XYZ file of C-alpha atoms in Angstrom:
294
model
C 110.367 72.393 97.018
C 107.976 75.489 95.859
C 106.356 74.467 92.533
C 108.469 77.315 90.812
C 111.967 74.885 91.336
C 110.296 72.723 89.598
C 111.475 72.136 85.990
C 109.621 69.208 84.680
C 110.675 68.584 80.466
C 108.700 65.398 78.281
C 112.411 63.500 77.050
C 110.429 61.367 75.306
C 107.895 61.251 72.389
C 105.834 58.796 71.448
C 108.137 56.378 69.195
C 105.168 55.444 67.010
C 106.936 53.753 64.557
C 108.272 51.502 66.198
C 104.782 51.437 68.665
C 106.668 51.593 71.920
C 104.984 53.837 75.105
C 105.870 56.935 75.367
C 108.379 58.409 78.335
C 107.551 61.219 80.379
C 110.793 62.277 82.318
C 110.288 64.936 84.805
C 113.485 66.820 86.108
C 113.502 68.465 89.484
C 116.186 71.445 89.257
C 117.743 72.382 92.527
C 116.818 76.643 93.263
C 118.275 78.945 89.811
C 121.075 81.447 91.559
C 118.910 84.195 91.702
C 115.400 84.955 92.357
C 112.994 87.641 91.178
C 111.912 89.607 94.169
C 109.014 89.357 92.568
C 107.041 92.748 94.412
C 103.345 91.536 92.062
C 103.025 88.813 95.314
C 104.535 91.167 98.043
C 101.095 93.609 96.804
C 99.107 90.891 96.657
C 99.864 90.372 100.407
C 99.303 94.176 101.688
C 96.962 93.759 104.388
C 99.972 90.935 106.120
C 102.421 92.718 105.998
C 100.261 95.928 107.430
C 98.798 93.097 109.890
C 102.767 92.145 111.271
C 103.642 96.171 111.241
C 100.695 96.019 113.997
C 101.261 93.263 115.448
C 104.654 94.175 115.973
C 104.096 98.192 117.285
C 101.656 96.151 119.706
C 104.198 93.641 121.108
C 106.748 96.425 120.953
C 105.171 97.828 124.033
C 102.803 94.709 125.887
C 103.564 94.523 129.345
C 105.870 97.477 130.060
C 104.890 100.223 132.701
C 106.256 102.926 130.182
C 105.209 101.627 127.768
C 106.327 104.309 124.211
C 108.146 106.359 126.163
C 110.420 103.920 125.902
C 110.769 105.922 122.332
C 111.703 109.101 123.097
C 113.316 107.764 127.089
C 116.341 105.267 125.110
C 118.315 108.202 122.702
C 117.149 110.996 126.090
C 118.633 109.250 128.424
C 122.142 108.730 125.693
C 121.577 112.883 124.433
C 122.087 113.391 128.466
C 125.466 110.766 128.994
C 126.725 112.191 125.305
C 126.245 116.103 126.792
C 128.379 115.378 129.754
C 130.750 113.299 128.728
C 131.970 114.730 125.033
C 130.313 118.643 125.367
C 130.799 119.130 128.603
C 133.890 117.351 129.336
C 135.777 116.582 126.212
C 134.082 119.994 125.000
C 134.049 118.047 120.855
C 133.171 120.661 118.408
C 129.408 120.967 117.588
C 129.337 123.517 114.679
C 127.702 126.494 116.882
C 124.845 125.150 117.985
C 123.999 123.715 121.488
C 125.856 119.956 122.251
C 122.413 118.938 123.558
C 120.117 119.047 120.214
C 123.265 118.389 118.096
C 123.783 114.679 119.183
C 119.971 114.652 119.989
C 119.235 115.374 116.332
C 121.460 112.646 115.098
C 120.098 109.538 118.133
C 116.941 110.063 116.653
C 117.304 109.028 113.040
C 120.498 106.643 114.426
C 117.187 105.222 117.087
C 114.910 104.807 114.363
C 117.213 102.474 112.568
C 118.715 100.756 114.950
C 115.961 99.441 116.054
C 115.077 97.807 112.895
C 118.052 96.521 112.018
C 118.234 94.607 115.613
C 114.100 93.524 115.225
C 114.162 92.886 111.405
C 117.506 90.686 111.751
C 115.978 88.093 114.402
C 112.360 88.639 112.618
C 112.385 85.185 110.636
C 113.929 83.587 113.679
C 111.135 85.013 116.082
C 108.834 84.012 113.764
C 109.571 80.533 113.314
C 106.654 78.924 113.776
C 105.034 80.129 111.446
C 106.981 80.170 108.591
C 107.015 76.491 108.406
C 103.982 75.711 108.295
C 102.527 78.188 106.802
C 103.768 79.934 103.054
C 103.676 83.367 102.700
C 106.476 86.143 100.686
C 108.795 86.112 104.248
C 110.423 89.085 103.202
C 107.574 90.970 104.720
C 108.573 89.839 107.846
C 112.290 91.780 108.376
C 110.128 94.634 106.408
C 107.640 95.248 108.671
C 109.780 94.750 111.722
C 111.181 97.872 110.463
C 108.088 99.260 109.107
C 106.998 99.072 112.879
C 109.862 100.955 114.017
C 108.149 104.228 112.273
C 106.212 105.169 114.880
C 108.461 105.281 117.702
C 110.744 107.994 115.582
C 107.341 109.680 114.934
C 107.658 110.435 119.105
C 110.916 111.159 118.747
C 110.628 113.658 116.773
C 107.883 115.639 118.316
C 110.230 115.904 120.929
C 112.821 116.420 119.323
C 110.791 119.547 117.752
C 110.873 120.628 121.240
C 113.431 120.565 122.481
C 114.539 123.393 118.928
C 111.327 125.520 120.342
C 113.102 125.307 123.844
C 116.552 125.997 122.415
C 114.696 129.101 119.888
C 115.689 126.860 116.905
C 113.357 127.151 113.940
C 113.594 124.072 111.391
C 115.448 125.607 108.276
C 113.351 125.710 104.766
C 115.401 122.176 103.980
C 113.288 120.347 106.240
C 111.567 119.370 103.357
C 114.070 116.588 102.712
C 113.284 115.007 105.541
C 111.120 112.835 103.911
C 113.949 111.297 101.610
C 116.011 111.619 104.266
C 113.916 108.950 106.413
C 113.927 106.617 103.418
C 117.402 106.649 103.059
C 117.776 105.478 107.018
C 114.799 102.414 106.023
C 116.816 101.766 102.940
C 119.530 101.633 104.727
C 117.636 99.392 107.772
C 116.529 96.868 105.276
C 119.140 96.291 103.316
C 121.615 95.264 106.583
C 118.252 93.722 108.006
C 117.208 91.631 105.247
C 121.219 89.857 104.584
C 121.656 89.530 108.611
C 118.559 87.796 109.007
C 119.406 85.354 106.496
C 121.806 84.915 107.587
C 120.525 84.882 110.993
C 118.214 81.846 109.600
C 122.244 79.108 109.510
C 124.260 80.949 111.833
C 122.979 82.394 115.187
C 126.582 83.823 115.930
C 124.552 86.857 114.254
C 122.522 87.470 117.003
C 125.527 87.404 120.148
C 127.821 89.347 117.495
C 124.818 92.263 116.328
C 124.955 94.030 119.768
C 128.270 94.709 119.744
C 128.793 95.649 115.705
C 125.215 97.484 116.355
C 127.633 99.272 119.384
C 129.951 100.178 117.106
C 128.359 101.264 114.834
C 127.080 104.053 116.466
C 130.692 105.695 117.133
C 131.303 105.766 113.552
C 128.756 107.869 112.784
C 128.880 111.323 113.457
C 126.235 112.022 116.086
C 128.840 112.450 118.787
C 130.546 114.631 117.463
C 130.589 116.438 113.837
C 132.191 114.655 110.617
C 133.553 118.612 109.323
C 136.209 116.965 111.562
C 137.613 115.690 108.059
C 139.090 117.472 105.296
C 138.454 116.513 102.038
C 138.235 113.504 100.128
C 137.735 111.391 103.804
C 135.043 113.849 104.725
C 133.270 112.456 101.743
C 134.588 109.151 100.971
C 132.844 108.765 104.756
C 129.874 108.986 103.726
C 130.488 105.102 102.426
C 129.180 104.162 106.258
C 125.199 105.406 105.125
C 124.536 106.717 108.827
C 126.997 109.441 107.922
C 124.436 110.791 105.334
C 121.608 110.711 106.996
C 122.563 111.648 110.361
C 124.624 115.181 108.446
C 121.190 115.050 106.280
C 118.647 115.904 109.845
C 121.092 118.352 110.733
C 121.106 120.083 108.093
C 117.119 120.164 107.269
C 116.795 120.311 111.000
C 119.971 122.904 112.988
C 120.891 125.150 109.377
C 124.894 123.476 109.669
C 126.732 123.706 106.688
C 127.273 119.762 107.294
C 126.023 117.735 104.531
C 128.155 117.901 101.490
C 126.408 116.729 98.558
C 129.358 114.326 98.208
C 128.517 112.325 101.265
C 125.120 112.153 101.311
C 125.198 110.213 97.320
C 127.804 107.738 98.904
C 125.730 107.626 101.172
C 122.569 106.869 99.164
C 123.861 105.078 96.183
C 126.247 102.611 99.630
C 122.491 102.193 101.161
C 120.841 101.334 97.954
C 123.281 98.670 97.058
C 123.433 97.293 100.357
C 119.124 97.373 99.094
C 119.142 95.153 96.313
C 121.750 92.906 97.277
C 119.991 92.314 100.426
C 116.642 91.326 98.784
C 118.421 89.674 96.263
C 120.228 87.964 98.696
C 117.287 87.024 100.960
C 114.904 85.587 97.874
C 117.828 82.868 96.991
C 117.816 81.486 100.630
C 114.922 82.533 100.929
C 113.247 78.000 99.953
C 115.137 76.962 102.883
C 113.769 78.889 105.731
C 111.462 76.010 106.499
C 113.786 73.401 106.812
C 117.083 75.251 108.576
C 114.905 77.873 111.024
């Protein structure tokens, strides 16, 4: 138990008149229900966070034949499958842009989110030996797992720009909002990652349920179809899925589609922030027991 969880107090003072010796009583209390995030500690360990990010990037493609090409191959071939079955056979509308670029614009931020979510959810169990031997802010582990995916995102984004050039599509002036939308995807991945990584330490069912959950989340996100199929107010309520705002925001900034109404993006941002804050505080609430049960 960490020192911060010890609450020492002197229960009895010297009774000089009676001539008795003082009695020192130390009371050990359980952790408080909610622990502060201790952002100062995270800042002090920023070099360790950088090391974790660099380690995760190197391990991800170690002993692979295609290396970082996997960052592009997965969303690219998913785009090919979607284009055949949803674009050509099912004739799903694509807001007036070619279906391959319509789906690939959505798959780039989705792949970053999904990879970060899976990696962060399993990050504490994967670092079991380190957590049981050395003290460091545990939040650095899932944060590093998500941030390591930024390299894959950058590579896939360059391919996306090349595809837009192939189709003769120039980014709109709204492209300046891309960093904000990427931040929204990062906050969503971190928020859900905090929850699942902490739960996965005690309940390994999370590891088995996660692939199905990610696949289901893919289909309830407007990747293979536009959110414009929904009428208001259902379209705004669709923003309760944080990735709906991210995906439609990317289409709005890069393709100029009118598919990101402010209400949808605002709803996504609020839900993402709620997931991030509650996830971080829950993580801090239970992290004292990680070394005992991981």
